PDB file of C-alpha atoms and ligand atoms in Angstrom:
ATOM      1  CA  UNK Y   1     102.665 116.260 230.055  1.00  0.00           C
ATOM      2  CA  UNK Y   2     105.471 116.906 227.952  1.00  0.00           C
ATOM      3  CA  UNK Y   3     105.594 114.183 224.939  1.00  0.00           C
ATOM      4  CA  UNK Y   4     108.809 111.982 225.492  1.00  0.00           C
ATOM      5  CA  UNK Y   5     107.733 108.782 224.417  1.00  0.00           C
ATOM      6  CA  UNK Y   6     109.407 106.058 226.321  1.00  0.00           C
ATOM      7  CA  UNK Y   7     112.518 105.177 227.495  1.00  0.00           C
ATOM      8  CA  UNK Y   8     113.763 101.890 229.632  1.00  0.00           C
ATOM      9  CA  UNK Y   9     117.204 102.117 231.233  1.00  0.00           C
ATOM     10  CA  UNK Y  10     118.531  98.648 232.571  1.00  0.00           C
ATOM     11  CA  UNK Y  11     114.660  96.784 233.014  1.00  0.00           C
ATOM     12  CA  UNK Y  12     114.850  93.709 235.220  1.00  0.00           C
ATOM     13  CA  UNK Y  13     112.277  91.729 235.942  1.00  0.00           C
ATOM     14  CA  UNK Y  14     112.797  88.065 238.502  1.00  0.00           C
ATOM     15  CA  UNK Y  15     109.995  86.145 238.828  1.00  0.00           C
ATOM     16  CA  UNK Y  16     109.570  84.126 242.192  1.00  0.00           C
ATOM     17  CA  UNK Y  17     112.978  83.588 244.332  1.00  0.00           C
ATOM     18  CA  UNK Y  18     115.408  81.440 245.571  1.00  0.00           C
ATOM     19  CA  UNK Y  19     116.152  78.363 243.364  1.00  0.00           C
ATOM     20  CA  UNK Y  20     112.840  78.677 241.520  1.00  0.00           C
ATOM     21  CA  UNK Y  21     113.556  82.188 239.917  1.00  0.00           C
ATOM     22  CA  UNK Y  22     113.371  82.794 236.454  1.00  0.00           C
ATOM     23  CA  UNK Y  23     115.764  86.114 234.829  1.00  0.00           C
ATOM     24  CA  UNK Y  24     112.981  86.950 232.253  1.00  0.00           C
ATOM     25  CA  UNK Y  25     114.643  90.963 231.784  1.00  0.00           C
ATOM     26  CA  UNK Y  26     118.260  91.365 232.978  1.00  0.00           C
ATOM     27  CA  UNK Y  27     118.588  94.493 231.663  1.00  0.00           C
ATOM     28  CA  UNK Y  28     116.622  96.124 228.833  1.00  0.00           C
ATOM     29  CA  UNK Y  29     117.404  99.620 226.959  1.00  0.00           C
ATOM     30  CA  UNK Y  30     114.851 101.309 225.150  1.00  0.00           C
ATOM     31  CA  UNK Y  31     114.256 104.603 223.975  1.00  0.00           C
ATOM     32  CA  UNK Y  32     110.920 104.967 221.755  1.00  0.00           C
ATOM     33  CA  UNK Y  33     110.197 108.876 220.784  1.00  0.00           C
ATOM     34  CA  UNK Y  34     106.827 110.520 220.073  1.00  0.00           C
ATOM     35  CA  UNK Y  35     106.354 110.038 216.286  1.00  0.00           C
ATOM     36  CA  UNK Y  36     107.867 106.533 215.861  1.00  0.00           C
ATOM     37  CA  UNK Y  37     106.748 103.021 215.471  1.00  0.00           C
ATOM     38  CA  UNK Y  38     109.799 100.331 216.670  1.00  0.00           C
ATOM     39  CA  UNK Y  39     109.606  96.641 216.056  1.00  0.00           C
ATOM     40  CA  UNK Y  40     110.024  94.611 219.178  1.00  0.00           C
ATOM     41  CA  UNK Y  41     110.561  90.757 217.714  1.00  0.00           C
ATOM     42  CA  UNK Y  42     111.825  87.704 219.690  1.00  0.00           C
ATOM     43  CA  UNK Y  43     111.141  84.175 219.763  1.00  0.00           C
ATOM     44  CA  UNK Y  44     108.879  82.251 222.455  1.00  0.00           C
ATOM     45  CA  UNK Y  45     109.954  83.190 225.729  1.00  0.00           C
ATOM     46  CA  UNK Y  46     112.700  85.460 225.034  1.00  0.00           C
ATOM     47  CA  UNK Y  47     110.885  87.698 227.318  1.00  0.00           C
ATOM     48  CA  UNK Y  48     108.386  89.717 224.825  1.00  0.00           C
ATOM     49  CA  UNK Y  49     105.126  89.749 227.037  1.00  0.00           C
ATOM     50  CA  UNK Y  50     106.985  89.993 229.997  1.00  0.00           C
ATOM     51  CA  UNK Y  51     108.143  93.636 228.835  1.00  0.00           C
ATOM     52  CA  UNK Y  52     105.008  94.593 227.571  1.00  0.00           C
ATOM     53  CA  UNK Y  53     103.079  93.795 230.696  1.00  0.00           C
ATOM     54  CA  UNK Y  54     106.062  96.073 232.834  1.00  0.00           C
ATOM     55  CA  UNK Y  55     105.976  98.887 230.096  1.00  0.00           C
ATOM     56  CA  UNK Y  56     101.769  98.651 230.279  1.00  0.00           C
ATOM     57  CA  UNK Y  57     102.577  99.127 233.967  1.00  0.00           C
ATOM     58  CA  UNK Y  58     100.274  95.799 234.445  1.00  0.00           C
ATOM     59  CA  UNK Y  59     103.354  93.973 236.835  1.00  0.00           C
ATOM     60  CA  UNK Y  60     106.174  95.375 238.603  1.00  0.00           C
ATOM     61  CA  UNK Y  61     109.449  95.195 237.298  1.00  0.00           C
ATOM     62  CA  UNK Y  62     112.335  94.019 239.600  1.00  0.00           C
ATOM     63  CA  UNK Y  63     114.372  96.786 239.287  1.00  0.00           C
ATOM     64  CA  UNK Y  64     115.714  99.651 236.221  1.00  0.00           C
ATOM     65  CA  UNK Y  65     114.202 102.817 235.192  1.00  0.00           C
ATOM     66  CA  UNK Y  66     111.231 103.741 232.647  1.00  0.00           C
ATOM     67  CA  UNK Y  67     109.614 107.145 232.091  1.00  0.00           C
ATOM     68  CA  UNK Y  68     106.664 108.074 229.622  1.00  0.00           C
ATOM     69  CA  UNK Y  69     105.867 111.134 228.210  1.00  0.00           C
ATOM     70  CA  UNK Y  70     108.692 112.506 230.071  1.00  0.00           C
ATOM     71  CA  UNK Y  71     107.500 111.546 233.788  1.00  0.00           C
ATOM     72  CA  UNK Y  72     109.128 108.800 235.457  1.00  0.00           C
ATOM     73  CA  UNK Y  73     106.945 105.875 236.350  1.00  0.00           C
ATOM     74  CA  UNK Y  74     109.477 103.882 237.792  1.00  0.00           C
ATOM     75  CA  UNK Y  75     112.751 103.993 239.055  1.00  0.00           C
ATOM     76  CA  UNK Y  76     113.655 101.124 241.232  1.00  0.00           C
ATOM     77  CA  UNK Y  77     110.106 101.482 242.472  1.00  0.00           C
ATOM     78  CA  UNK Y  78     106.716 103.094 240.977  1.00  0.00           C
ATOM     79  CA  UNK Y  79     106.820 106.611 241.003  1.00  0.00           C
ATOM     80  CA  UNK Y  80     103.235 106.750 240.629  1.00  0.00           C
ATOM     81  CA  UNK Y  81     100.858 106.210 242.868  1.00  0.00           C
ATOM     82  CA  UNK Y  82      98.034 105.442 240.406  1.00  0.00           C
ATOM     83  CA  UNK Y  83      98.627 103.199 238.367  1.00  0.00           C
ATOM     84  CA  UNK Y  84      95.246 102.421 237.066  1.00  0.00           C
ATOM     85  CA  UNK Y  85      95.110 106.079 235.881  1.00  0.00           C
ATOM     86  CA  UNK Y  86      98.577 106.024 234.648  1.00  0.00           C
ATOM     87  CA  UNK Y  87      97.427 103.053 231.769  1.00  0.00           C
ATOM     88  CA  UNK Y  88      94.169 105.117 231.811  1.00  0.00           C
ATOM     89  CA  UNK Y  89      95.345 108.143 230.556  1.00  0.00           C
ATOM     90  CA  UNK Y  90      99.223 107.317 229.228  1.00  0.00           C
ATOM     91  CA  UNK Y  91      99.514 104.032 227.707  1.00  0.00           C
ATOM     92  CA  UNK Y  92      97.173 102.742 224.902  1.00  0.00           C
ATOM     93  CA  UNK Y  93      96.668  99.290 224.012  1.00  0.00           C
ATOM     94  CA  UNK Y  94      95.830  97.245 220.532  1.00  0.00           C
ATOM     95  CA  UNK Y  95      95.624  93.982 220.533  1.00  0.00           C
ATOM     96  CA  UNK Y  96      95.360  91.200 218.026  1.00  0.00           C
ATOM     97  CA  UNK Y  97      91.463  91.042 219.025  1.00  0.00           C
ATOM     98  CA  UNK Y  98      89.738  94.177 218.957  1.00  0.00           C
ATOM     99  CA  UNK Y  99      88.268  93.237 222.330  1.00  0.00           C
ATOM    100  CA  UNK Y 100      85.454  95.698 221.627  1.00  0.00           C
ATOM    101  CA  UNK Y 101      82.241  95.913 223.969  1.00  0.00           C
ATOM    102  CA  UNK Y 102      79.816  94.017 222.120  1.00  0.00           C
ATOM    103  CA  UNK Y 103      76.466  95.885 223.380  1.00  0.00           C
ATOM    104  CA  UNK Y 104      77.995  99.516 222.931  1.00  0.00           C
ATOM    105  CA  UNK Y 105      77.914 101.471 219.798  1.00  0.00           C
ATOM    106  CA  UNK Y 106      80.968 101.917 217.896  1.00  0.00           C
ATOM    107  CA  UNK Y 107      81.067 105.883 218.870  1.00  0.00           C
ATOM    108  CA  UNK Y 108      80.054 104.377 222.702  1.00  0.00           C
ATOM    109  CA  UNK Y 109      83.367 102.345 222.950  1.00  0.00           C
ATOM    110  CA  UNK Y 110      85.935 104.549 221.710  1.00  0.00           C
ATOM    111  CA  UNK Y 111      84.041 107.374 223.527  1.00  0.00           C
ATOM    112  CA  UNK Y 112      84.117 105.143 227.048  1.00  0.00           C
ATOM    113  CA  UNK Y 113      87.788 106.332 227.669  1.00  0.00           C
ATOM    114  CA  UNK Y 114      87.377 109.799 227.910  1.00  0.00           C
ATOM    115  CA  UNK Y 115      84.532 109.046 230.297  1.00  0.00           C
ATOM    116  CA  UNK Y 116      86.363 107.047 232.358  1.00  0.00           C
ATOM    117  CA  UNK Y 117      89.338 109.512 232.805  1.00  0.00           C
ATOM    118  CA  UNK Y 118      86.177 111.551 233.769  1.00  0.00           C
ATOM    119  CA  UNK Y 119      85.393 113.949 230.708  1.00  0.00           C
ATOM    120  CA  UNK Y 120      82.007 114.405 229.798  1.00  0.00           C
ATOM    121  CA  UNK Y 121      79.455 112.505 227.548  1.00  0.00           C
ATOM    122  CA  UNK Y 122      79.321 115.185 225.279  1.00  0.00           C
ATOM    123  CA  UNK Y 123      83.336 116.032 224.875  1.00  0.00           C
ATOM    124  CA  UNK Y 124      84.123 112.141 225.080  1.00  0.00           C
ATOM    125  CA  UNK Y 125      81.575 112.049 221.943  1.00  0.00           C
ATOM    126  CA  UNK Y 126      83.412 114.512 220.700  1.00  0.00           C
ATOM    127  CA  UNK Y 127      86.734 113.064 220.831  1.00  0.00           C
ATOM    128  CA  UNK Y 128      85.412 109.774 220.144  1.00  0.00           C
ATOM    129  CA  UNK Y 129      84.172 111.082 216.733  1.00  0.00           C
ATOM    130  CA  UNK Y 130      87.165 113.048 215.670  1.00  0.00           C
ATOM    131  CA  UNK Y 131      89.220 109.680 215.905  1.00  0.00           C
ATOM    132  CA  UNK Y 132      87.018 107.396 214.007  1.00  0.00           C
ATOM    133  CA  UNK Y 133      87.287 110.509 211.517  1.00  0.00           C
ATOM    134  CA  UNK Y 134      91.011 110.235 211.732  1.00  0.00           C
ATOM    135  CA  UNK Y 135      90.697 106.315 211.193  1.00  0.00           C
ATOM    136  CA  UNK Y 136      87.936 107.118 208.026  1.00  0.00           C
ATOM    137  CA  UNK Y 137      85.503 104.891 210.005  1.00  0.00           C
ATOM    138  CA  UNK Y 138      83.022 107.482 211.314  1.00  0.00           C
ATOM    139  CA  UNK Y 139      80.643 106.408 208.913  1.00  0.00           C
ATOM    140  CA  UNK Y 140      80.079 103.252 210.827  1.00  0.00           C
ATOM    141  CA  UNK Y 141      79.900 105.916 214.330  1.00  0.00           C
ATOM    142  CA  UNK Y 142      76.151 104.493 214.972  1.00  0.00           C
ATOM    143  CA  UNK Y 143      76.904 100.549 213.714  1.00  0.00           C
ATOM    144  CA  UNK Y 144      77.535  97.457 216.454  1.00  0.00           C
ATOM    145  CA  UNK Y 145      80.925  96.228 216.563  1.00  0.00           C
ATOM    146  CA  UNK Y 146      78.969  92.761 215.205  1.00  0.00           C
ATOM    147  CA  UNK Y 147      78.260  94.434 211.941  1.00  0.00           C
ATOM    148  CA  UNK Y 148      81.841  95.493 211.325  1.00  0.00           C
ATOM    149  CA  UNK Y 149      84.198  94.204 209.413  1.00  0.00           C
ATOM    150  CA  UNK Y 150      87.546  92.478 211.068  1.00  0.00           C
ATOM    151  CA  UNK Y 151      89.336  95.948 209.338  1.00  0.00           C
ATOM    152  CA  UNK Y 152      86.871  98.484 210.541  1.00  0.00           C
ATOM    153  CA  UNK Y 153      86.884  96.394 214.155  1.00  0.00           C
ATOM    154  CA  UNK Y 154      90.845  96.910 214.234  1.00  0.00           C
ATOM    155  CA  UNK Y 155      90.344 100.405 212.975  1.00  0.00           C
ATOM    156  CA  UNK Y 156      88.045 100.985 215.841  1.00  0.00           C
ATOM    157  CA  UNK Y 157      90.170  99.340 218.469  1.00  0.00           C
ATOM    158  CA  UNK Y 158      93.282 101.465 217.380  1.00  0.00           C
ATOM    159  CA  UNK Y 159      91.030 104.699 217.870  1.00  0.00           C
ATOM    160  CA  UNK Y 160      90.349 103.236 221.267  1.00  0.00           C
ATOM    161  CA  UNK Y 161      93.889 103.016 222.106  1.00  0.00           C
ATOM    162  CA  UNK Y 162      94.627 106.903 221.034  1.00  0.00           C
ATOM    163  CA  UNK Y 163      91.453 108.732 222.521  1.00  0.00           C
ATOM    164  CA  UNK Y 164      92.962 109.601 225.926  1.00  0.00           C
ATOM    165  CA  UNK Y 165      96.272 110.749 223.473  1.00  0.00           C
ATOM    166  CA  UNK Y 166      98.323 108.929 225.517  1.00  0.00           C
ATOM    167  CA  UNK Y 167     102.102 109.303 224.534  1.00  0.00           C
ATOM    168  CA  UNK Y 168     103.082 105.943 223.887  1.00  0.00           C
ATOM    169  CA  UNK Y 169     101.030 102.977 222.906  1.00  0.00           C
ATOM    170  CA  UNK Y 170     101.753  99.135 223.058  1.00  0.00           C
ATOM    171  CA  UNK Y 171     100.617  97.092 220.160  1.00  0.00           C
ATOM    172  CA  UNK Y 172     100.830  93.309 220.987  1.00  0.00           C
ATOM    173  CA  UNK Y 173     100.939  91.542 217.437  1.00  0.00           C
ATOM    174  CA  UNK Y 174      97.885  93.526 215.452  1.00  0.00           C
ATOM    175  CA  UNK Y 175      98.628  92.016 212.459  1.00  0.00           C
ATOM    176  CA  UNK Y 176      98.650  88.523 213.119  1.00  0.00           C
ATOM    177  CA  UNK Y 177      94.868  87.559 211.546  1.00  0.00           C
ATOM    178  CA  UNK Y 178      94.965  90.153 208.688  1.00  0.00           C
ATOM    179  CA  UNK Y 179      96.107  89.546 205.292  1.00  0.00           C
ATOM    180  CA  UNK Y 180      99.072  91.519 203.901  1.00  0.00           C
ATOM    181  CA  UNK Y 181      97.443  94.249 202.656  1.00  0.00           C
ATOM    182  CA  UNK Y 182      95.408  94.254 205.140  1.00  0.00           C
ATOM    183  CA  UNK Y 183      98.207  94.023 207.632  1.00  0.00           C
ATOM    184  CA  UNK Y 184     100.197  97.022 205.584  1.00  0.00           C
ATOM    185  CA  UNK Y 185      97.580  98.986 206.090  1.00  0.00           C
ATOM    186  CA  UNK Y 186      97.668  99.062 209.853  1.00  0.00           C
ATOM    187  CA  UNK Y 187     101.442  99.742 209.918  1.00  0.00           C
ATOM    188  CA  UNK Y 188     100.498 102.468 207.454  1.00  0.00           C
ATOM    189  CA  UNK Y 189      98.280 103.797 210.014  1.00  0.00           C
ATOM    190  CA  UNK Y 190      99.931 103.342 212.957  1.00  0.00           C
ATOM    191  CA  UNK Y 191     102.948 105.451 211.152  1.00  0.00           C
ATOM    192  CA  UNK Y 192     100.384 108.266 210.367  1.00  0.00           C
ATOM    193  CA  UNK Y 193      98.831 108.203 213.930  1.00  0.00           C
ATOM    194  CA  UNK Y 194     102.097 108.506 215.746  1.00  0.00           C
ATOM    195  CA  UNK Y 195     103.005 111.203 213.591  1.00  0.00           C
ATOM    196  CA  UNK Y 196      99.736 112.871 213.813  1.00  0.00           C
ATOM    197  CA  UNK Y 197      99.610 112.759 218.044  1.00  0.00           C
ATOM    198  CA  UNK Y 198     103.200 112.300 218.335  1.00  0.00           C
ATOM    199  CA  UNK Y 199     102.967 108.947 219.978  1.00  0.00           C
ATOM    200  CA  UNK Y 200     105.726 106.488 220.728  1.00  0.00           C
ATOM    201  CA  UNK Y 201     104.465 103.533 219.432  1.00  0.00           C
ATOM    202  CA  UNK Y 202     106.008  99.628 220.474  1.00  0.00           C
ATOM    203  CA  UNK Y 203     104.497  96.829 218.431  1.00  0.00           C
ATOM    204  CA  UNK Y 204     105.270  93.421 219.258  1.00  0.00           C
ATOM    205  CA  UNK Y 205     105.200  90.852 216.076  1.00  0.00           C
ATOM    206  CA  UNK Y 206     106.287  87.707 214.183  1.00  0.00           C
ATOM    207  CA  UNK Y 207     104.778  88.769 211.202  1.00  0.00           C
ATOM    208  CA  UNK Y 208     107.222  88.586 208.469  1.00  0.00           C
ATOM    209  CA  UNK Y 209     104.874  90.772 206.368  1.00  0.00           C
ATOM    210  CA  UNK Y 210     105.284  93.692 208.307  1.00  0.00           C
ATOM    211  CA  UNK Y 211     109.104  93.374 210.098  1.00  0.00           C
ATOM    212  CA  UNK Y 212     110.208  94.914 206.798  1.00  0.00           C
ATOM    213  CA  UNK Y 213     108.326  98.146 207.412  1.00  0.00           C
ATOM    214  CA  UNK Y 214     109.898  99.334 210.571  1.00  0.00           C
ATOM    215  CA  UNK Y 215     113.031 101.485 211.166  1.00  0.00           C
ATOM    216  CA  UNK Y 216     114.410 100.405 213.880  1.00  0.00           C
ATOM    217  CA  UNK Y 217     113.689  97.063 215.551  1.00  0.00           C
ATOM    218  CA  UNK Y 218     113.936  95.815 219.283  1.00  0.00           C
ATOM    219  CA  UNK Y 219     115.201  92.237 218.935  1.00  0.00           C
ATOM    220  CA  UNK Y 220     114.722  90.552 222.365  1.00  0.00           C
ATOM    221  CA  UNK Y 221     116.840  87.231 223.505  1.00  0.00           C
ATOM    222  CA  UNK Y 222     116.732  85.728 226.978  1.00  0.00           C
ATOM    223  CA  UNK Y 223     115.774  88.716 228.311  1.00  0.00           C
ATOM    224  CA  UNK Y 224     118.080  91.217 226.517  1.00  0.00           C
ATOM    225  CA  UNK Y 225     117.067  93.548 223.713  1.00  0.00           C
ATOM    226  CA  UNK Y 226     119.370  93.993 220.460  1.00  0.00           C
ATOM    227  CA  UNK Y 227     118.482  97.516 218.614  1.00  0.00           C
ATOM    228  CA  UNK Y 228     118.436  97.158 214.502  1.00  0.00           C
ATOM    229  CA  UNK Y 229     118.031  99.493 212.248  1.00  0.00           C
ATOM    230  CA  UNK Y 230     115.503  98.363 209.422  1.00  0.00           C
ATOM    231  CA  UNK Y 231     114.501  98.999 206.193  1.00  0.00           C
ATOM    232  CA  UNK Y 232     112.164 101.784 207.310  1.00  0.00           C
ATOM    233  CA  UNK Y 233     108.405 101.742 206.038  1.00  0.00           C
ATOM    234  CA  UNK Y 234     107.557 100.275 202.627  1.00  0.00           C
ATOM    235  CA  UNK Y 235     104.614 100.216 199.924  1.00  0.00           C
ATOM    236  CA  UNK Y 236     102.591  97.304 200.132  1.00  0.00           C
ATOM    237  CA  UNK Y 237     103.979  97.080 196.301  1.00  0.00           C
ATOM    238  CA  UNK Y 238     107.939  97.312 197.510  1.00  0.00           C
ATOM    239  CA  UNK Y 239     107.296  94.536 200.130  1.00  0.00           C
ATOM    240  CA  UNK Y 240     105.549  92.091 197.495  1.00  0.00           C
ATOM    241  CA  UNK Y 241     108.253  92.854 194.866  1.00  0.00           C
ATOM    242  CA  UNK Y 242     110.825  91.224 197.370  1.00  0.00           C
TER     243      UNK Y 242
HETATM  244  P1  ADP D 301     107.568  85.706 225.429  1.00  0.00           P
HETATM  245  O1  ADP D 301     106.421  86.660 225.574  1.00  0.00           O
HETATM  246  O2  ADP D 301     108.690  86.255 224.594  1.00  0.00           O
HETATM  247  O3  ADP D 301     107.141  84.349 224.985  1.00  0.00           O
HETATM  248  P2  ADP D 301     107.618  85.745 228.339  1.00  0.00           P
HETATM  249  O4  ADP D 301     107.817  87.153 228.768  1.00  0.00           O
HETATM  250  O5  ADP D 301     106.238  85.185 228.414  1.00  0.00           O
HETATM  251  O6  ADP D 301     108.235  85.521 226.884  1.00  0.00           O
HETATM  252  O7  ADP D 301     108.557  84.809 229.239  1.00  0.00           O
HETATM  253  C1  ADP D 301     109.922  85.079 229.525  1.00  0.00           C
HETATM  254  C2  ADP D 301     110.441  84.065 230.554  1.00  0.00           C
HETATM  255  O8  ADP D 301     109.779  84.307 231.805  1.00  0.00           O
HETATM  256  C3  ADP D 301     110.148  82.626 230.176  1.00  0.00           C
HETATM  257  O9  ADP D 301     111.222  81.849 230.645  1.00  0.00           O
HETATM  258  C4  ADP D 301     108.877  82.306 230.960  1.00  0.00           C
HETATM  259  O10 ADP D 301     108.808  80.935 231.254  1.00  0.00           O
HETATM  260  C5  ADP D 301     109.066  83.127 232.216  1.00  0.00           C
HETATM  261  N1  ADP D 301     107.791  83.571 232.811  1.00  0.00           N
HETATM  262  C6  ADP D 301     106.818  84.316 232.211  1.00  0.00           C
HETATM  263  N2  ADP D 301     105.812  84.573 233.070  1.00  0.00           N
HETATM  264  C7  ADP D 301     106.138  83.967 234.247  1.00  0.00           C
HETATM  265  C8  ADP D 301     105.495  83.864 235.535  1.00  0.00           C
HETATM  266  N3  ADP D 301     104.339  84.452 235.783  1.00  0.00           N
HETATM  267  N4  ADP D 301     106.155  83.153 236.478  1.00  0.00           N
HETATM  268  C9  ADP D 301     107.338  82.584 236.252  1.00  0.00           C
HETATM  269  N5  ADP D 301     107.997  82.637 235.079  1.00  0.00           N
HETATM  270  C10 ADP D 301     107.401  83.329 234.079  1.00  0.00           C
END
């Protein structure tokens, strides 16, 4: 699959019909390429999850384009026809939670992904380990989640979401329980993994600490999105000098 991030060309999405229907997207450009981490900030219900849920392919959009890593997905219609795969293999997700299994291993849950796109134990273990190297927590391969810290856990979870190398990953507000250093250093590492796997990377926030840090921001308003450029990625120093 060639790597071409994301792009969105005229999203709608119409929930319900008739006299009920609510215009959450009328029309949303994006264009997110591999190596890059974009903003996407708007207030309650300007239409934030709503996007997130079409670009996870996790609801159907109403009409528009989007394509990721270079392969349509949906052009009026889906253009795939599985989508369970498609999020499987070509969309990552981090949360604010780490969400991770509680009874598996730390190695075990990164390492569940490759199963499940049906690689075997021993190459998912593989993989698994090699991230958790690239995230400097493979020390803690063999711990519980329950013995982690809330920084390892996150660390963990964004392994998760780049095991399968998917070419673009959605980040739904990582930040929001971490401190500001703490919260840096995930938009430090989110910069270094999309570079790294050349991953389009969309993270939706409110956190003032980190809006500072990306390049360009998405600004989303009743359902349209406003493109900024931004101050572009900062020390944790810069940001606590302003
Ligand atoms: P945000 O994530 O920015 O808070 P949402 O995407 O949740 O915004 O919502 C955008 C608009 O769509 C809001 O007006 C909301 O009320 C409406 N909306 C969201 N989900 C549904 C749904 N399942 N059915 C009907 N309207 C919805």
């Amino acid at each position: 699959m060639k790597r071409n991030g994301i792009v969105v060309e005229d999203l709608k999405k119409i929930y319900g019909s008739g006299e009920t229907a609510v215009n959450a997207l009328k029309g949303v450009e994006m264009a997110v390429m591999p190596g890059e981490v974009v903003g996407l900030v708007g207030p309650s219900g300007s239409g934030k999850s709503t996007l997130l849920k079409c670009l996870g392919a996790v609801i159907e959009p109403s009409a528009g384009s989007m394509s990721v890593g270079g392969q349509t997905i949906y052009d009026g219609r889906w253009m795939v026809r599985d989508l369970r795969a498609l999020r499987r293999d070509s969309i990552g997700f981090v949360f604010q939670a780490p969400y991770l299994i509680p009874f598996l291993d730390v190695v075990d849950n990164v390492a569940l992904l490759p199963m499940l796109a049906g690689e075997s134990n021993a190459v998912s273990r593989k993989r698994a380990h090699e991230m958790l190297e690239a995230l400097d927590v493979a020390h803690r391969a063999k711990a519980m989640p329950s013995n982690l810290s809330g920084g390892e856990q996150q660390r963990v979870a964004i392994a998760r979401a780049l095991v399968n190398r998917p070419p673009v990953v959605l980040a739904d507000e990582p930040t929001a329980p971490l401190d500001s250093r703490r919260a840096l250093g995930v938009i430090t590492l989110l910069n270094d993994m999309a570079r790294h796997y050349e991953t389009a990377i969309i993270v939706v926030t409110h956190d003032e600490k980190i809006i500072p840090t990306f390049r360009r921001i998405y600004h989303i308003r009743d359902g349209r999105t406003y493109e900024e450029q931004g101050e572009g990625i900062m020390t944790y120093e810069q940001t606590a000098e302003k």
